Short mmCIF file of C-alpha atoms and ligand atoms in Angstrom, two decimals:
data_model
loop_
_atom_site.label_atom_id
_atom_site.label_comp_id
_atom_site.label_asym_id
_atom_site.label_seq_id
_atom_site.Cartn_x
_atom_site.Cartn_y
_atom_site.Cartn_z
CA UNK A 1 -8.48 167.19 233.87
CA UNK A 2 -8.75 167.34 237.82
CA UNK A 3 -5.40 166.51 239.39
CA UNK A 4 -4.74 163.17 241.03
CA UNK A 5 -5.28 163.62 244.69
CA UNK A 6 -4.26 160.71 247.23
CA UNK A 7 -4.56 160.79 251.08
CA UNK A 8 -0.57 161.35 251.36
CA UNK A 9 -0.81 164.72 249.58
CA UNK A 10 -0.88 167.88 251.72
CA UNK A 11 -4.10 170.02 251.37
CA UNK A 12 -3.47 173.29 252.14
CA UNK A 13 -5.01 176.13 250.20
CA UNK A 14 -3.36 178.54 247.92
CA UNK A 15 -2.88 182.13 248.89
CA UNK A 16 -4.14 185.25 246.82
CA UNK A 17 -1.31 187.14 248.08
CA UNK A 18 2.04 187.21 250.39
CA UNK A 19 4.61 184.63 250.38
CA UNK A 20 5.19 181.06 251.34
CA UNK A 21 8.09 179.91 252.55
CA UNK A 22 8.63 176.44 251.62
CA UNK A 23 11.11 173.63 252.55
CA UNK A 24 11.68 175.34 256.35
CA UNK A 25 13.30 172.44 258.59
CA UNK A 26 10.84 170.25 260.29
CA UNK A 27 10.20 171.95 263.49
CA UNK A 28 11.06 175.34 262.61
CA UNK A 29 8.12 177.00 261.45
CA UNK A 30 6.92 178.62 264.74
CA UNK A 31 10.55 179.89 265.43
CA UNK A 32 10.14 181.51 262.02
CA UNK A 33 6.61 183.34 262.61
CA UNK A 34 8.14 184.64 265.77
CA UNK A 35 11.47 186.02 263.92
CA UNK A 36 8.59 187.53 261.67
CA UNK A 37 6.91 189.02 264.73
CA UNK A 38 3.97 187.59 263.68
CA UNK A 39 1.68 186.06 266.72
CA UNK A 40 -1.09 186.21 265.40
CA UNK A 41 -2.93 188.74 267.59
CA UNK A 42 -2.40 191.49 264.86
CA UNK A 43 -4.35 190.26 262.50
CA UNK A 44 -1.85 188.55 260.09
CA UNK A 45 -3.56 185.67 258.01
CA UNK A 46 -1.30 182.60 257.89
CA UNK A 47 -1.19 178.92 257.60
CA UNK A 48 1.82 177.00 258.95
CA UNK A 49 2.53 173.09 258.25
CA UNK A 50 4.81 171.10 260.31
CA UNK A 51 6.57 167.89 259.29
CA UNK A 52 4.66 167.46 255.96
CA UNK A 53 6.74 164.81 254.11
CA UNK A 54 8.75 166.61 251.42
CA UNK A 55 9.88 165.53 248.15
CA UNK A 56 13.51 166.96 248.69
CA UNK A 57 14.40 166.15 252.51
CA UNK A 58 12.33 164.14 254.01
CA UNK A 59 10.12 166.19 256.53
CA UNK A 60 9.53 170.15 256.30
CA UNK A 61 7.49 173.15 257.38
CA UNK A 62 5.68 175.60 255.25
CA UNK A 63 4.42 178.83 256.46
CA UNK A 64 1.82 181.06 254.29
CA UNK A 65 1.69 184.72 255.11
CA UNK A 66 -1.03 186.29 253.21
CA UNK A 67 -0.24 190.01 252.44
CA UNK A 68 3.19 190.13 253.34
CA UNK A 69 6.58 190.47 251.75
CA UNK A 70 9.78 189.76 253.24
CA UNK A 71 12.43 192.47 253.70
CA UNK A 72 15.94 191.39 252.78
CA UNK A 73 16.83 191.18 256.60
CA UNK A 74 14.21 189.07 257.47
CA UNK A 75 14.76 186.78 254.42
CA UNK A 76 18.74 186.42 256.57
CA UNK A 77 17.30 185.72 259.71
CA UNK A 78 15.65 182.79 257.65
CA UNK A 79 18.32 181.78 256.50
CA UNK A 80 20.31 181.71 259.57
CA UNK A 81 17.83 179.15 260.90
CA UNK A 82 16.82 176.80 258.16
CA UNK A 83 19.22 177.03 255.23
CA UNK A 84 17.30 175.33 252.67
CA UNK A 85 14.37 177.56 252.79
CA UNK A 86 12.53 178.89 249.88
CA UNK A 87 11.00 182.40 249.56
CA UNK A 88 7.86 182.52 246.50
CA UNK A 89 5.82 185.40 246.73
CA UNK A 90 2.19 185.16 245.29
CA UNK A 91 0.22 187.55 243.56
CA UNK A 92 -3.22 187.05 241.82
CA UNK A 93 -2.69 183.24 243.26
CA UNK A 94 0.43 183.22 240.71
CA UNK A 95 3.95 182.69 242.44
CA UNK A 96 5.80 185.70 240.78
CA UNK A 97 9.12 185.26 242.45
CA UNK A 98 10.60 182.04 243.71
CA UNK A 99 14.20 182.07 245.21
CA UNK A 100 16.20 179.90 247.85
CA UNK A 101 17.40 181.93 250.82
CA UNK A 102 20.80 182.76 251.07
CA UNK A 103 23.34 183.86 253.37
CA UNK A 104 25.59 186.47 253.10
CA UNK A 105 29.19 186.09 254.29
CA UNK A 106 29.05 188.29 256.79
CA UNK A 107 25.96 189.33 259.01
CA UNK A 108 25.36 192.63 260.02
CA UNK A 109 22.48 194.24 262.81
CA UNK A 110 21.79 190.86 264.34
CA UNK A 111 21.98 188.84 266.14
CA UNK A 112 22.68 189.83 269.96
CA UNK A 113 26.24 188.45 270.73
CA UNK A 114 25.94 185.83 273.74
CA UNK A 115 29.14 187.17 275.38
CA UNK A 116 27.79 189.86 277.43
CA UNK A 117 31.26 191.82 277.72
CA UNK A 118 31.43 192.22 273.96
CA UNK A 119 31.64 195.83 272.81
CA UNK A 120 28.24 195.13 271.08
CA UNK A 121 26.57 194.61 274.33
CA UNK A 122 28.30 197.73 275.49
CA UNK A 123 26.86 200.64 276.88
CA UNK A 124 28.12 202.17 273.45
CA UNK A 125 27.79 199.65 271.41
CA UNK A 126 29.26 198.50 268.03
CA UNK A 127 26.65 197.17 265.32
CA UNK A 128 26.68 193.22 265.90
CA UNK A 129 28.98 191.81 263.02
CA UNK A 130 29.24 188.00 262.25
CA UNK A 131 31.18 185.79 259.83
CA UNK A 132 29.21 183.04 258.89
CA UNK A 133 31.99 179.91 258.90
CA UNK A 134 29.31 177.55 258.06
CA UNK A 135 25.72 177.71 256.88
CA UNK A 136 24.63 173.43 257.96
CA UNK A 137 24.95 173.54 261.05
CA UNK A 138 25.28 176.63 261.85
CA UNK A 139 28.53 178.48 262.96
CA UNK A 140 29.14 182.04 263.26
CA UNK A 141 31.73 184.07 264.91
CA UNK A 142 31.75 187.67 266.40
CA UNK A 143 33.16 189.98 264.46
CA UNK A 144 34.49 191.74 267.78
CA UNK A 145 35.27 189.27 270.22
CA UNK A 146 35.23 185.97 268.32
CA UNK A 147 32.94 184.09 269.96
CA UNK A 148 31.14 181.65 268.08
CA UNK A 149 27.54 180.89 268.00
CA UNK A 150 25.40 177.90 267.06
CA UNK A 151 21.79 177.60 265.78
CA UNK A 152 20.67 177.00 269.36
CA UNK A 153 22.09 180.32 270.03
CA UNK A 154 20.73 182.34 267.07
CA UNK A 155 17.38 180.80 268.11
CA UNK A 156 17.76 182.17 271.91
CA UNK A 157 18.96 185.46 270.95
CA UNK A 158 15.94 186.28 268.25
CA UNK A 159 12.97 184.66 269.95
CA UNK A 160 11.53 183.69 273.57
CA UNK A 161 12.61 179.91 272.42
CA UNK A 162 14.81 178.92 275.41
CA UNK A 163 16.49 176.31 273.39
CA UNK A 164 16.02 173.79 270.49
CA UNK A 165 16.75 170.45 269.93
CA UNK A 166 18.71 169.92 266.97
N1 CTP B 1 1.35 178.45 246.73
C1 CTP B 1 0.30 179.02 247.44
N2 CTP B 1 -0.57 179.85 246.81
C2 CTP B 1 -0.45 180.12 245.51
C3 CTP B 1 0.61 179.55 244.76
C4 CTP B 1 1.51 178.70 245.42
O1 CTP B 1 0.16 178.79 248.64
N3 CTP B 1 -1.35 180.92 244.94
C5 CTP B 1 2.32 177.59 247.44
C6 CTP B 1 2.27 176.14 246.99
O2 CTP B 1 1.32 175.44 247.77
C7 CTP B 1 3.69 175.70 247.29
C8 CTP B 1 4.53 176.96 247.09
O3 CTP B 1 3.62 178.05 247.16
O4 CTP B 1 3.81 175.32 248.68
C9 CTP B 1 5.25 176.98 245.78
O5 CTP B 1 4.30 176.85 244.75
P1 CTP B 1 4.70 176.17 243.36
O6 CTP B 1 5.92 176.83 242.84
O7 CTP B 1 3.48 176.20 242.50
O8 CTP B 1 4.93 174.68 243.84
P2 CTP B 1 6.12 173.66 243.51
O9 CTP B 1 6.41 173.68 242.06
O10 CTP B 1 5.74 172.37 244.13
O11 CTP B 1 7.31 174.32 244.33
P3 CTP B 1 8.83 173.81 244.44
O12 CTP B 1 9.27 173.37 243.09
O13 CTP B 1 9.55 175.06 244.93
O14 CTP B 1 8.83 172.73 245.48
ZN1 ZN B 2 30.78 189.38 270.31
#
């Protein structure tokens, strides 16, 4: 039997292949494509949905990539930004691997530090190392000179974004 279908459900269609990345905060979804380095002028197939009403939290994002899968530094940078996220990748139209993002203690190779006399702005620089203090809302302090950064931060320092809101 057909499934039910009422105006309030989202009509998006499926994907043959890639990975969707469900439950992104409202608002976020662009800020992820761009973390991605997806703009769209090279080709990449994707479909992005912003403040669709979510079961779980009230409002979310969902961004479809069609033939792509994430590397495990990307899938942090995710993270870093919207927390709650959830990775499935698709093949054959089946979801073959679902998992929530998660991040590690400590973050390594990204991002940029915003103190610009930290050795890993230097002219010889160390490899940017974070602890992550707190995942919601976002905290996370330099390894090196202990400065600590915010999601507004993280956001400037991977992406054009000049700031966000919340
Ligand atoms: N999806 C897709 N293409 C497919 C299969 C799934 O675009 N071939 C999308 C669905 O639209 C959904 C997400 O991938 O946004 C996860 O699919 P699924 O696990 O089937 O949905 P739910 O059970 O609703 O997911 P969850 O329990 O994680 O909310
Ligand atoms: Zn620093």
């Amino acid at each position: 039997m057909a499934k039910k279908s009422n105006s309030s459900e989202l009509k998006v269609s499926k994907i043959k292949e890639g990975t969707v990345i469900d439950h992104v905060d409202a608002g976020m979804a662009l800020i992820v494509l761009e973390m991605l380095g997806i703009t769209g002028r090279e080709g990449t197939v994707a479909t992005l949905s912003m403040n669709v009403v979510s079961k779980k939290t009230g409002r979310k994002d969902i961004v479809k990539i069609e033939n792509r899968f994430l590397e495990y530094t990307e899938i942090n940078q995710i993270a870093l930004i919207s927390p709650n996220a959830t990775i499935n990748e698709i093949k054959n139209f089946t979801v073959v691997k679902k998992f929530d993002v998660q991040l590690p203690e400590v973050i390594v190779g990204f991002p940029k530090c915003i103190n610009p006399r930290c050795i890993t702005n230097a002219r010889e620089p160390q490899v940017q190392t974070y602890y992550v203090k707190s995942v919601d809302p976002l905290k996370i302090r330099c390894k090196y000179c202990n400065t600590n950064m915010d999601k507004n931060d993280v956001v400037k320092q991977l992406t054009k974004y000049s700031g966000i809101t919340k």
